Amino acid sequence: MAADVGSPATFTVDDLWRVPAQVVRRAGRAALDAQWTLSAILERVEVPVVLREDGRLTFFPHDSADVDAIEAAQSAARAVHAHLAGVLRTP
């Protein structure tokens, strides 16, 4: 999801910062490490955020730097999920 950096506004994204329970059961320690990393990524985003009931997050950026921080966090979270998927595929 790309936000209009000219006029930052509230926007909602899927929760990329949680490892699904079924993955934790399959991946064990790797999933727990991934969850720790995802939590650390989200905690470093200094933008007000609300977790919605459906699991998505609504961010309230104040400027384009906030939007950039959110987008960087999303990219980092996707990289963690991709790494975890690779671990699950490795025999």
Short mmCIF file of C-alpha atoms in Angstrom, two decimals:
data_model
loop_
_atom_site.label_atom_id
_atom_site.label_comp_id
_atom_site.label_asym_id
_atom_site.label_seq_id
_atom_site.Cartn_x
_atom_site.Cartn_y
_atom_site.Cartn_z
CA MET A 1 0.00 0.00 0.00
CA ALA A 2 1.47 3.34 -0.99
CA ALA A 3 0.35 6.50 0.71
CA ASP A 4 0.31 9.95 -0.85
CA VAL A 5 3.48 11.45 0.60
CA GLY A 6 2.34 14.94 -0.36
CA SER A 7 -0.43 14.82 2.22
CA PRO A 8 -0.01 12.02 4.77
CA ALA A 9 -3.29 10.71 6.06
CA THR A 10 -4.48 7.90 8.24
CA PHE A 11 -4.14 4.55 6.50
CA THR A 12 -4.72 0.94 7.40
CA VAL A 13 -2.51 -1.99 6.44
CA ASP A 14 -2.58 -5.73 6.95
CA ASP A 15 -0.77 -6.90 10.04
CA LEU A 16 2.64 -8.00 8.79
CA TRP A 17 4.08 -8.00 12.28
CA ARG A 18 2.64 -11.28 13.54
CA VAL A 19 3.64 -14.84 12.74
CA PRO A 20 0.46 -16.94 12.38
CA ALA A 21 -0.02 -19.60 15.07
CA GLN A 22 0.05 -22.45 12.54
CA VAL A 23 3.49 -21.29 11.36
CA VAL A 24 4.74 -21.15 14.94
CA ARG A 25 3.67 -24.76 15.43
CA ARG A 26 5.50 -25.84 12.25
CA ALA A 27 8.62 -23.70 12.53
CA GLY A 28 9.22 -23.69 16.28
CA ARG A 29 12.23 -21.63 17.32
CA ALA A 30 12.64 -19.99 13.90
CA ALA A 31 9.08 -18.67 14.12
CA LEU A 32 9.64 -17.36 17.65
CA ASP A 33 12.80 -15.57 16.49
CA ALA A 34 10.89 -14.14 13.54
CA GLN A 35 8.12 -12.92 15.86
CA TRP A 36 10.66 -11.24 18.11
CA THR A 37 12.19 -9.51 15.08
CA LEU A 38 8.79 -8.42 13.73
CA SER A 39 7.84 -6.97 17.11
CA ALA A 40 11.13 -5.06 17.26
CA ILE A 41 10.54 -3.64 13.77
CA LEU A 42 7.07 -2.39 14.70
CA GLU A 43 8.24 -0.94 18.02
CA ARG A 44 10.83 1.18 16.21
CA VAL A 45 8.17 2.89 14.10
CA GLU A 46 7.51 6.06 16.04
CA VAL A 47 4.13 6.72 14.45
CA PRO A 48 0.85 6.45 16.36
CA VAL A 49 -0.85 3.17 15.51
CA VAL A 50 -4.02 1.33 16.50
CA LEU A 51 -4.51 -2.42 16.17
CA ARG A 52 -7.97 -3.06 14.70
CA GLU A 53 -10.23 -5.96 15.70
CA ASP A 54 -9.67 -7.63 12.32
CA GLY A 55 -5.90 -7.72 12.91
CA ARG A 56 -5.02 -4.81 10.65
CA LEU A 57 -3.16 -1.73 11.85
CA THR A 58 -4.16 1.89 11.32
CA PHE A 59 -1.28 4.35 11.28
CA PHE A 60 -1.57 8.10 11.84
CA PRO A 61 1.47 9.67 10.12
CA HIS A 62 2.19 13.36 10.61
CA ASP A 63 4.49 13.88 7.64
CA SER A 64 6.22 12.15 4.75
CA ALA A 65 9.03 10.94 7.05
CA ASP A 66 6.42 9.01 9.05
CA VAL A 67 5.06 7.49 5.86
CA ASP A 68 8.59 6.51 4.83
CA ALA A 69 9.15 4.88 8.24
CA ILE A 70 5.93 2.87 7.92
CA GLU A 71 6.79 1.74 4.40
CA ALA A 72 10.31 0.75 5.49
CA ALA A 73 8.86 -1.25 8.38
CA GLN A 74 6.46 -3.01 6.01
CA SER A 75 9.34 -3.89 3.70
CA ALA A 76 11.42 -5.21 6.59
CA ALA A 77 8.48 -7.26 7.87
CA ARG A 78 7.97 -8.78 4.42
CA ALA A 79 11.67 -9.73 4.36
CA VAL A 80 11.32 -11.50 7.72
CA HIS A 81 8.28 -13.42 6.46
CA ALA A 82 10.15 -14.37 3.27
CA HIS A 83 13.10 -15.64 5.31
CA LEU A 84 10.78 -17.67 7.54
CA ALA A 85 9.07 -19.15 4.47
CA GLY A 86 12.51 -20.16 3.21
CA VAL A 87 13.30 -21.82 6.52
CA LEU A 88 10.05 -23.78 6.29
CA ARG A 89 10.93 -24.97 2.77
CA THR A 90 14.42 -26.13 3.77
CA PRO A 91 14.43 -29.86 4.53
#
